[in-house]
Short mmCIF file of C-alpha atoms and ligand atoms in Angstrom, two decimals:
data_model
loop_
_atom_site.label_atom_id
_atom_site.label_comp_id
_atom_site.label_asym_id
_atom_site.label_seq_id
_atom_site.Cartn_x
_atom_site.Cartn_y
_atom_site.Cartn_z
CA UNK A 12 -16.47 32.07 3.65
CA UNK A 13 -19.09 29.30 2.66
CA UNK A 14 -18.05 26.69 0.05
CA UNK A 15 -19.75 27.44 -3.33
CA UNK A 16 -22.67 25.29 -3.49
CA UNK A 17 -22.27 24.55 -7.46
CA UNK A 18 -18.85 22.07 -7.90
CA UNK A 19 -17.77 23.78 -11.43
CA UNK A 20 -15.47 22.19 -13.85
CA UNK A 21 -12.40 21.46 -11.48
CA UNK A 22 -12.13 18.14 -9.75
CA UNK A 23 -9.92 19.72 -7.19
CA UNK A 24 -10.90 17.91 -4.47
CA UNK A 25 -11.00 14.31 -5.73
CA UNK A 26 -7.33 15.12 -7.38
CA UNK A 27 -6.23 15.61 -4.24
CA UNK A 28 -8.05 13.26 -2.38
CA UNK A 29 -6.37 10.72 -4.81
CA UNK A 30 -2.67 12.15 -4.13
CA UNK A 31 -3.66 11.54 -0.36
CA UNK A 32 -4.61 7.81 -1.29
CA UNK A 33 -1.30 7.03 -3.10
CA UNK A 34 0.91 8.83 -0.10
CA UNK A 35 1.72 11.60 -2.66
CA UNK A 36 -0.10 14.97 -0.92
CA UNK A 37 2.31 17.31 -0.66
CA UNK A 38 2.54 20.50 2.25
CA UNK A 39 4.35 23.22 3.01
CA UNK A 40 6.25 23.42 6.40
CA UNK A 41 6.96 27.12 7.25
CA UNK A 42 10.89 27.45 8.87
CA UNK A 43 11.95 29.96 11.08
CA UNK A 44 15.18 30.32 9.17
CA UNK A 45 18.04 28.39 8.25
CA UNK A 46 21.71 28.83 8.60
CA UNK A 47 25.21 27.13 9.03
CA UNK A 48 23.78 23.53 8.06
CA UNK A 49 21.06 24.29 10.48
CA UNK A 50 17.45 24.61 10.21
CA UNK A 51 14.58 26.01 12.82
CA UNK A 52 10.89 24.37 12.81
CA UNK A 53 8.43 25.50 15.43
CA UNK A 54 10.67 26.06 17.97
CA UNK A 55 12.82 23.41 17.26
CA UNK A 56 16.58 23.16 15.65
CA UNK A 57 17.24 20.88 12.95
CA UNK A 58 20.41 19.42 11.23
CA UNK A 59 19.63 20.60 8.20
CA UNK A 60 20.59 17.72 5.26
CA UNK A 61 17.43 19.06 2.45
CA UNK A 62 18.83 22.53 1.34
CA UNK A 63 20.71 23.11 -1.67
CA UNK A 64 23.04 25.75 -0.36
CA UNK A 65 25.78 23.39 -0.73
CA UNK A 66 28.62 26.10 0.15
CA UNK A 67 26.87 27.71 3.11
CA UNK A 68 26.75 31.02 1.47
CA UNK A 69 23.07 31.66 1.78
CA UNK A 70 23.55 33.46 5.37
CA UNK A 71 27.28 35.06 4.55
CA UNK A 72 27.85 38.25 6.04
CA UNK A 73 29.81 39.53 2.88
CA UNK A 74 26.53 38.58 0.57
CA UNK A 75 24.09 39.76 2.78
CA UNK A 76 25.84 43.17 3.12
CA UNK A 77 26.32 43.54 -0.88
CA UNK A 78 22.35 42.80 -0.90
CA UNK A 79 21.69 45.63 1.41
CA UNK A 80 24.21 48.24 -0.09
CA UNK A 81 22.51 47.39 -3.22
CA UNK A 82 19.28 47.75 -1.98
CA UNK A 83 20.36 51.63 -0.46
CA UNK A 84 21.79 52.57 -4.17
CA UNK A 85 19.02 51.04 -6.13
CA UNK A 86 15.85 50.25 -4.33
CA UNK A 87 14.28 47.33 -3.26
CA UNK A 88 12.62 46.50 -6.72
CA UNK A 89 13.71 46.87 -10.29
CA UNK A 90 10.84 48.64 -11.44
CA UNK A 91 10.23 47.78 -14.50
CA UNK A 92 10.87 44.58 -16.84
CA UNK A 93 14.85 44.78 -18.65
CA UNK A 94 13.86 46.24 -21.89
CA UNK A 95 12.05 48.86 -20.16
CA UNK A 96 14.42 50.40 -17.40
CA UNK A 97 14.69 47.39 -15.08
CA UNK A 98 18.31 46.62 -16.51
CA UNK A 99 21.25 48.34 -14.25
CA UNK A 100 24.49 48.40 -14.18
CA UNK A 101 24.71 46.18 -11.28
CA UNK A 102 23.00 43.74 -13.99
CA UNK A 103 25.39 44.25 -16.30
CA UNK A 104 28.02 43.74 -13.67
CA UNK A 105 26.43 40.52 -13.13
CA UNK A 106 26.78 39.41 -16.81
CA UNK A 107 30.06 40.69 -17.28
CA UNK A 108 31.04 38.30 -14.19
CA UNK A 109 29.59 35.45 -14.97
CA UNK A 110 31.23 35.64 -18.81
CA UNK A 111 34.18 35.94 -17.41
CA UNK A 112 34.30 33.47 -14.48
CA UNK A 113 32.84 30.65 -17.27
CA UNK A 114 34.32 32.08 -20.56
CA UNK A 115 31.40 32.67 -22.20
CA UNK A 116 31.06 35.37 -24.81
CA UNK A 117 27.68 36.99 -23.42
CA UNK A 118 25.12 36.25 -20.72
CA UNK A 119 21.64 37.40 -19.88
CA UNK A 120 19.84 37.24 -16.59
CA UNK A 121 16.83 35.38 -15.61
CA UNK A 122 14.06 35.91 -12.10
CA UNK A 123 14.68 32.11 -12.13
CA UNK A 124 15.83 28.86 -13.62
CA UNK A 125 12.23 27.60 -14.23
CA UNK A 126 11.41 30.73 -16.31
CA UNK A 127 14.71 30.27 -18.05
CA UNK A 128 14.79 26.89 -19.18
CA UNK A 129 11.19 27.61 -20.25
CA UNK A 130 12.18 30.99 -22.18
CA UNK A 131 14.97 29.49 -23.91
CA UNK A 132 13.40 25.99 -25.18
CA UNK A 133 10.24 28.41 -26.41
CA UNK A 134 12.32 30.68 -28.01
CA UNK A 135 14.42 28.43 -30.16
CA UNK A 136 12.26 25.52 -31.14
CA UNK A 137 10.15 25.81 -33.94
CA UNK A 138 7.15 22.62 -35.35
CA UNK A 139 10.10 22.08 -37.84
CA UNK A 140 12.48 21.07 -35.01
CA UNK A 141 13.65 18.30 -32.90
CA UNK A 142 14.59 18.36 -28.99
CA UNK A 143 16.00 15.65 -27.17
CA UNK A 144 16.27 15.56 -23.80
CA UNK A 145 17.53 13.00 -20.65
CA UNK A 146 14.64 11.40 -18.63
CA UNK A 147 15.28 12.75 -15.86
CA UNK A 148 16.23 16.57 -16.69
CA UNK A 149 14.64 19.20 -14.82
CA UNK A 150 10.59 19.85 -14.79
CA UNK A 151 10.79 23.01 -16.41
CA UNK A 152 12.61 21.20 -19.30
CA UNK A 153 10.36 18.41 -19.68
CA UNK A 154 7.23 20.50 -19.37
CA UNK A 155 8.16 22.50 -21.95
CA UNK A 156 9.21 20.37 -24.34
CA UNK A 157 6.19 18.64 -24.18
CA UNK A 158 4.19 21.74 -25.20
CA UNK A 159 5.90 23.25 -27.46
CA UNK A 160 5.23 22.49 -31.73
CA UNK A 161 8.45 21.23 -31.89
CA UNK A 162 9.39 17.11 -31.50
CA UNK A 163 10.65 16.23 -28.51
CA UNK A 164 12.28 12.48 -27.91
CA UNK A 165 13.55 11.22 -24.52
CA UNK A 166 16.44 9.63 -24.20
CA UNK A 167 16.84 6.92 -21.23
CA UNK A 168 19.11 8.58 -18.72
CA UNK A 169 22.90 9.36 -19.46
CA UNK A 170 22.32 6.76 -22.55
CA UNK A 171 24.42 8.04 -24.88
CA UNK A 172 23.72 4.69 -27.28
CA UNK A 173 19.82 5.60 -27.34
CA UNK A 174 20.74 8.95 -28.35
CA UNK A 175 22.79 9.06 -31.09
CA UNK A 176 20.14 6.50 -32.53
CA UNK A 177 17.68 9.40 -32.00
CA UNK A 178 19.74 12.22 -33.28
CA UNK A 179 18.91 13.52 -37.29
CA UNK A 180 21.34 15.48 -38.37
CA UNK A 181 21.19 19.79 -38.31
CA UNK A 182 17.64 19.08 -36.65
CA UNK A 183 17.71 20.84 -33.44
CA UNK A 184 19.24 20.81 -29.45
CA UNK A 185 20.38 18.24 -27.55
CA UNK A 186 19.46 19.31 -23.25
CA UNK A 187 20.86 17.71 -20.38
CA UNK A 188 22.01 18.40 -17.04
CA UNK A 189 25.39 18.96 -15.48
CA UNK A 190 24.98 17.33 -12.12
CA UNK A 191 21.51 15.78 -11.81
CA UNK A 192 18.89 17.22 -9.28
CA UNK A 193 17.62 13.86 -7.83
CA UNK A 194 20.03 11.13 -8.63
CA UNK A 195 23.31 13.59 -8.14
CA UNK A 196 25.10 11.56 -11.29
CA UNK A 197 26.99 13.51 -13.71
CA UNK A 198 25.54 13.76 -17.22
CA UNK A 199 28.46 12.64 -19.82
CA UNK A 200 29.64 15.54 -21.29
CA UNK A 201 32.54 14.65 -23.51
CA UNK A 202 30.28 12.58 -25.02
CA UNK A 203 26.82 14.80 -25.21
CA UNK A 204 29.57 17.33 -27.07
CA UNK A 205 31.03 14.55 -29.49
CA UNK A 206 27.67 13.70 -30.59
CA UNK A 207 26.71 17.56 -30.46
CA UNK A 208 29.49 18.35 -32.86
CA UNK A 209 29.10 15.07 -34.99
CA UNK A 210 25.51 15.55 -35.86
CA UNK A 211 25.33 19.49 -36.04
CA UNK A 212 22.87 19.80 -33.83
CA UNK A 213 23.18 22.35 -30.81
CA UNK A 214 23.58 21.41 -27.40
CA UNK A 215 22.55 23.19 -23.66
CA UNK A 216 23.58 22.08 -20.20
CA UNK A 217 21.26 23.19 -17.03
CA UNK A 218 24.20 23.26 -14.25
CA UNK A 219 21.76 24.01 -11.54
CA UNK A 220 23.43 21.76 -9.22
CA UNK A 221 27.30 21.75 -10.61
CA UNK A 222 27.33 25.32 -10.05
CA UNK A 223 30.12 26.47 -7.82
CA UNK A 224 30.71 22.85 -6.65
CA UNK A 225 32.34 21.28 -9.30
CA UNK A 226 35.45 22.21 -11.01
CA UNK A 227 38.47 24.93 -10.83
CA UNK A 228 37.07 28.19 -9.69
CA UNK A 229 33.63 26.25 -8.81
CA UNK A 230 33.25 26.58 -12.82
CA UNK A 231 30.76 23.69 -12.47
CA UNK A 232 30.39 20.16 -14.49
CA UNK A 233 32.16 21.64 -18.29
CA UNK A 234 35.14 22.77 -16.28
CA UNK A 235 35.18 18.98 -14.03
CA UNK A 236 35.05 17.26 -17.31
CA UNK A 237 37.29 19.12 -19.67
CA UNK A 238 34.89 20.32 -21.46
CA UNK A 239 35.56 23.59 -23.14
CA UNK A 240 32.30 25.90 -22.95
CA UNK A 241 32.85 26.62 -26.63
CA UNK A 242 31.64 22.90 -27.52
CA UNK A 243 28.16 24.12 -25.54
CA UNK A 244 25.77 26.36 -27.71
CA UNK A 245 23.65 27.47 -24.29
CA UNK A 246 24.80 27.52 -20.73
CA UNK A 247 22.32 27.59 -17.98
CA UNK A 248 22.85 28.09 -14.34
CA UNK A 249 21.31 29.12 -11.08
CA UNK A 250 21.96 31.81 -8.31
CA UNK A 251 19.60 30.08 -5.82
CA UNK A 252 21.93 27.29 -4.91
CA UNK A 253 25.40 26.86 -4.30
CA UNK A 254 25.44 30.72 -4.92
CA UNK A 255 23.11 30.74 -2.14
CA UNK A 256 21.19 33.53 -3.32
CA UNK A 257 18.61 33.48 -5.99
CA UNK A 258 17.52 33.80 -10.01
CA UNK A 259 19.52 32.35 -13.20
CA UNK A 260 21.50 33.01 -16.12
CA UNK A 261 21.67 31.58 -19.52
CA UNK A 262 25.04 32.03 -21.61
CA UNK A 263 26.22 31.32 -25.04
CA UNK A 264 27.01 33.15 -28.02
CA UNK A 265 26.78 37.45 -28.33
CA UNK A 266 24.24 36.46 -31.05
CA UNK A 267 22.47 33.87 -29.16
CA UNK A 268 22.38 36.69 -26.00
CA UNK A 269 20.83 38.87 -28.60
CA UNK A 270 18.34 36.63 -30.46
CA UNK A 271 16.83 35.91 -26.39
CA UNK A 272 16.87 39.65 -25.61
CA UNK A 273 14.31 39.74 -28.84
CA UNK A 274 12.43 36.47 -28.37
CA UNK A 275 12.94 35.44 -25.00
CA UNK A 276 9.17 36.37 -23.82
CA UNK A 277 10.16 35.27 -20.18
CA UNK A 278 12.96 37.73 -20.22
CA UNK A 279 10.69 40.55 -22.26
CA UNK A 280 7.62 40.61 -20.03
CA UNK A 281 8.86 40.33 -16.66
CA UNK A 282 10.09 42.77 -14.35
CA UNK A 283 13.58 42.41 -13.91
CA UNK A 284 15.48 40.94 -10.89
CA UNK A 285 16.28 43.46 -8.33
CA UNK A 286 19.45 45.21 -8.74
CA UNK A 287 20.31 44.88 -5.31
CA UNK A 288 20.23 40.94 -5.79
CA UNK A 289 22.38 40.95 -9.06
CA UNK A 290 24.96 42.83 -6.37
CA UNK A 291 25.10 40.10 -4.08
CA UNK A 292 24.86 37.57 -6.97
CA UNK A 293 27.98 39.12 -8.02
CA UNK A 294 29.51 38.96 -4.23
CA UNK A 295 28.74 35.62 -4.59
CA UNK A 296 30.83 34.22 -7.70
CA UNK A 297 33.77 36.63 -6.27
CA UNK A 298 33.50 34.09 -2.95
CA UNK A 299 32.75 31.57 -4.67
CA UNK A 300 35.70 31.18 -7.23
CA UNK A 301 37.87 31.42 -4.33
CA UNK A 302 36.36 29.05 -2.03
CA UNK A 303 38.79 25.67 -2.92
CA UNK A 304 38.92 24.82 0.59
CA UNK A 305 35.06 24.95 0.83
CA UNK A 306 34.87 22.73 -1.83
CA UNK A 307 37.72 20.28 -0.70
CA UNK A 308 35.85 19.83 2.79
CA UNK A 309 32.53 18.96 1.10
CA UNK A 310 34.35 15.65 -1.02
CA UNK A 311 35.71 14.81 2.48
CA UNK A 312 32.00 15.01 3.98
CA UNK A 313 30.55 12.94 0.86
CA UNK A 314 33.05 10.38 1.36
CA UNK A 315 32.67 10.22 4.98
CA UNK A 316 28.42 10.00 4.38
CA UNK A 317 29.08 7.45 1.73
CA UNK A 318 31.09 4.95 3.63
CA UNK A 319 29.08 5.62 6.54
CA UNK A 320 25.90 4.75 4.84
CA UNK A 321 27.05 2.28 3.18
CA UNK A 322 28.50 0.47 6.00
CA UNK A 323 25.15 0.59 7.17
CA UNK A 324 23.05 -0.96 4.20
CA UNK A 325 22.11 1.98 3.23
CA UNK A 326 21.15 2.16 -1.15
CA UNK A 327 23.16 4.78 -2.51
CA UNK A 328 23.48 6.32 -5.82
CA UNK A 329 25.95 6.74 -8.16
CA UNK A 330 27.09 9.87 -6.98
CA UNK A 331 30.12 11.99 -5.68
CA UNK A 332 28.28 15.21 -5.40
CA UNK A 333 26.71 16.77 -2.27
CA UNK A 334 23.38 15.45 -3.34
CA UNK A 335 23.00 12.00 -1.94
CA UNK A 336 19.61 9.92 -2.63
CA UNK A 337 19.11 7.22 -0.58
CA UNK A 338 16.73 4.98 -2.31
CA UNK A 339 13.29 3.65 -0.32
CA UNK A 340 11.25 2.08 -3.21
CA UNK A 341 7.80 3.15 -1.67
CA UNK A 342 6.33 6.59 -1.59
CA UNK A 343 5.25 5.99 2.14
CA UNK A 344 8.43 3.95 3.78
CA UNK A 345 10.24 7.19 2.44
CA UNK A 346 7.67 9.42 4.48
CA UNK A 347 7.75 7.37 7.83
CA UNK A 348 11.77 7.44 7.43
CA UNK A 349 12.14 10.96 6.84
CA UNK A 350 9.18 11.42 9.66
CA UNK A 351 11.75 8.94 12.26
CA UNK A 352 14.82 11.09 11.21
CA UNK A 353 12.87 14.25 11.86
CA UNK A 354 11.95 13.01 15.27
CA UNK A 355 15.76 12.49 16.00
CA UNK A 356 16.57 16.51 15.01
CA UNK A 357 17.53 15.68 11.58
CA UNK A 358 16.13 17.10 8.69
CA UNK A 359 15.76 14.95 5.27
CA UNK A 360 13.14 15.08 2.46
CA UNK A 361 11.10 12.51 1.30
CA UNK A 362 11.57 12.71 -2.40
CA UNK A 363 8.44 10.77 -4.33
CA UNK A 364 6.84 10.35 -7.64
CA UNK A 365 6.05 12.46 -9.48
CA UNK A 366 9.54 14.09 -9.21
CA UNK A 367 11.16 10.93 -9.40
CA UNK A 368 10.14 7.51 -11.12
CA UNK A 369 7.79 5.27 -9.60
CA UNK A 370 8.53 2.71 -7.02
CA UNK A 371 11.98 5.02 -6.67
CA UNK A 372 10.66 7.23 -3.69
CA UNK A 373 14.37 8.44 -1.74
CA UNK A 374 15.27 10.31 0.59
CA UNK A 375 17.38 13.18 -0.86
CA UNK A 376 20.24 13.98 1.02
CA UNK A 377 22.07 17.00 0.59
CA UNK A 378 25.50 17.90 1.80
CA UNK A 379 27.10 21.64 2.51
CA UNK A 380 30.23 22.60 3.18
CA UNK A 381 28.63 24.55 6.61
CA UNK A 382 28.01 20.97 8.19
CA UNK A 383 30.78 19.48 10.67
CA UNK A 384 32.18 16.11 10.63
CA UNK A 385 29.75 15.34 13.68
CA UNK A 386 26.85 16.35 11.59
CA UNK A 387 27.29 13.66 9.45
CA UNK A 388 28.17 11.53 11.92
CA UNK A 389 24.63 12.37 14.06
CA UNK A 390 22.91 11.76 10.46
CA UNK A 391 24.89 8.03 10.39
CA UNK A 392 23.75 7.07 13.63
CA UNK A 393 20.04 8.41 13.15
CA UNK A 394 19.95 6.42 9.54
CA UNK A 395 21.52 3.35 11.86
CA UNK A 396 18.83 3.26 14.11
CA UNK A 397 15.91 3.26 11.56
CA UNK A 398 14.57 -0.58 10.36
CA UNK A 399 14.18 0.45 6.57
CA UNK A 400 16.14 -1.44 4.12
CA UNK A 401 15.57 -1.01 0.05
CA UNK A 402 15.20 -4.32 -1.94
CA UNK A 403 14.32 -4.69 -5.03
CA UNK A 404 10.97 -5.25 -5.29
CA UNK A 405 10.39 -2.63 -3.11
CA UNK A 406 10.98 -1.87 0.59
CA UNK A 407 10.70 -4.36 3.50
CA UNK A 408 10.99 -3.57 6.91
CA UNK A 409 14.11 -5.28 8.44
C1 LIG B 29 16.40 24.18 -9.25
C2 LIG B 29 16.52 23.80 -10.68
C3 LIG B 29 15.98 24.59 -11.68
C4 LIG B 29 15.11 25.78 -11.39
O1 LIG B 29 15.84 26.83 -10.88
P1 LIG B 29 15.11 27.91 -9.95
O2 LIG B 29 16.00 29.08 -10.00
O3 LIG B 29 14.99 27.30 -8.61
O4 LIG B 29 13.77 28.17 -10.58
C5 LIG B 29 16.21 24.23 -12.99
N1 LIG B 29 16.93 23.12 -13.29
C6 LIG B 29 17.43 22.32 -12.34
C7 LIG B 29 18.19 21.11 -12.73
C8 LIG B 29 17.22 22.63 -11.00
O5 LIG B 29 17.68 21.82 -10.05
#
């Protein structure tokens, strides 16, 4: 096809042109597949330190085989959107599950934790309203905040201080983020609840990444902390990572359940999640809950990265999750590193602005319980034999 002569309104080109410039053009590399901390590139296998599938369930035999029985009892597709005749009883299943496993009164199923977020935050916040949410939550938090009639204030991250200065009482929800997607920090949860509970407003945790990884049963950041799920209006979680499989959930209240089933338009005008998937969702949490020693080996592989890296030189976070950002400064040093690491079988990505501050390009390093001591261990000595250091100012080559 020819290029339209006639430019139109769109500056696509010089948009991206610009991205390019600043060594922020992103692409897509197509994988031949990933499994058991592995990954496969043209040809090539990979040690595999960029997925979130931080129990290696995404290729179990158990889940894969609830997908396909579900698929030869219901179909590939749902059919039709949940208020239609897209909701089954393998969805309900699902629901009754995950109320159970997190002792929540009632839970409703999302395609994904993007459309989730977004359906909730739309559905509750009104012009009269106020939102306030971490820095650093989630895009599909921040995105809709900023669009909706409603006032939204940012807090700086995990400041608990700058928050309760910005809270009015009975005004609205208070959103952050069990285990955070970038940084792999906790949010403070004790205290988001105290200050919840103190100023009547409501409060909603996104435990995309806590999921299954933290706390007894895998019950995620609430259950690490102490926190009882009552002291949480809204629960949000997702099936496409630790679970290893894909969509989300948001819990809370029967009311609250209810209210989205009426207002939620993500939920209302979109064809439901397969049936088949909500099976080997379900598979999932039962493997899941009982996967201790899963979990236990993953804090011994974090520990043995951290000292490792550290050792090394290496910036770390503050973090004793299976997401480990190693901080660059520079949007391209983190390219060329990740680029050297490739070239030594190991996979890491280059993490840059926009999705994290500027000048605080990392590499994002993510632990599973499917990688071996010597994994980590190959990762070490790859990291040791690359000249990048972090300073402050930015990144010098050592
Ligand atoms: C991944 C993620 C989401 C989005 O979930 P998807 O199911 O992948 O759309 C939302 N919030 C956080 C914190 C995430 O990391």
């Amino acid at each position: 096809m020819n290029a339209p002569v006639v430019k139109g309104p769109f500056a696509l080109g010089e948009a991206l042109a610009a991205r390019e410039q600043a060594a922020l053009l992103r692409s897509r590399v197509a994988t031949d597949g990933a499994s058991g901390g592995r990954l496969k590139v043209a040809g090539r296998e990979y040690l595999n330190f960029s997925a979130n599938d931080y129990l290696g369930l995404a290729d179990h035999p158990a889940i894969k085989a609830a997908f396909k029985e579900g698929i030869e009892r219901y179909g590939a597709g749902a059919g039709a959107s949940p208020l239609v005749t897209g909701y089954s009883r393998a969805h309900q299943q699902l629901e009754e599950t995950l109320a159970d496993w997190l002792g929540l009164e009632a839970v409703l199923l999302f395609n994904c934790g993007f459309s989730a977020n977004q359906a909730v935050l739309k559905a509750l916040l009104g012009k009269d309203h106020l939102l306030w949410q971490d820095r650093l939550n989630h895009a599909s938090l921040q995105e809709m905040g900023s669009q909706l009639p409603c006032k939204m204030k940012r807090f700086g991250h995990n400041d608990m201080a700058a928050l309760e200065r910005q809270l009015e009482p009975n005004r609205g929800l208070i959103v952050s983020e069990g285990v955070f997607s970038m940084d792999g920090d906790q949010g403070p949860w004790r205290e988001l609840a105290a200050l919840a509970a103190r100023s009547g407003n409501w409060l909603m945790i996104d435990d995309a990444h806590g999921l299954g990884v933290l706390g007894t049963e895998g019950r995620g950041t609430l259950a690490a902390q102490g926190v009882s799920p009552a002291r949480v209006h809204i629960q949000m979680g997702t099936f496409g990572k630790a679970l290893g499989v894909a969509g989300a959930f948001v819990g809370g209240s029967r009311e609250l359940v209810e209210y989205l089933v009426n207002f939620a338009r993500h939920y209302v005008y979109s064809t439901h999640m397969p049936a088949a998937q909500a099976c080997a969702v379900s598979q999932s949490i039962e493997l899941v809950r009982g996967a201790e020693e899963s979990r236990a080996r993953l804090a011994r592989l974090i520990a043995r990265f951290r000292q490792g890296a550290q050792a090394l030189g290496w910036q770390l976070g503050a973090s004793d999750t299976p997401i480990q950002p190693l901080l660059v400064g520079e949007s391209g040093a983190a390219l060329r590193l990740a680029e050297r690491l490739r070239g030594r079988g190991v996979w890491v990505g280059a993490i840059r602005p926009p999705t994290v501050p500027v000048d605080t390009a990392r590499l994002r390093i993510t632990l599973s319980a499917a990688h071996r001591d010597e994994d980590i261990d190959r990762l070490l000595d790859a990291l040791g034999s690359c000249p990048f250091v972090y300073s402050a100012g930015g990144t010098r080559d050592a």
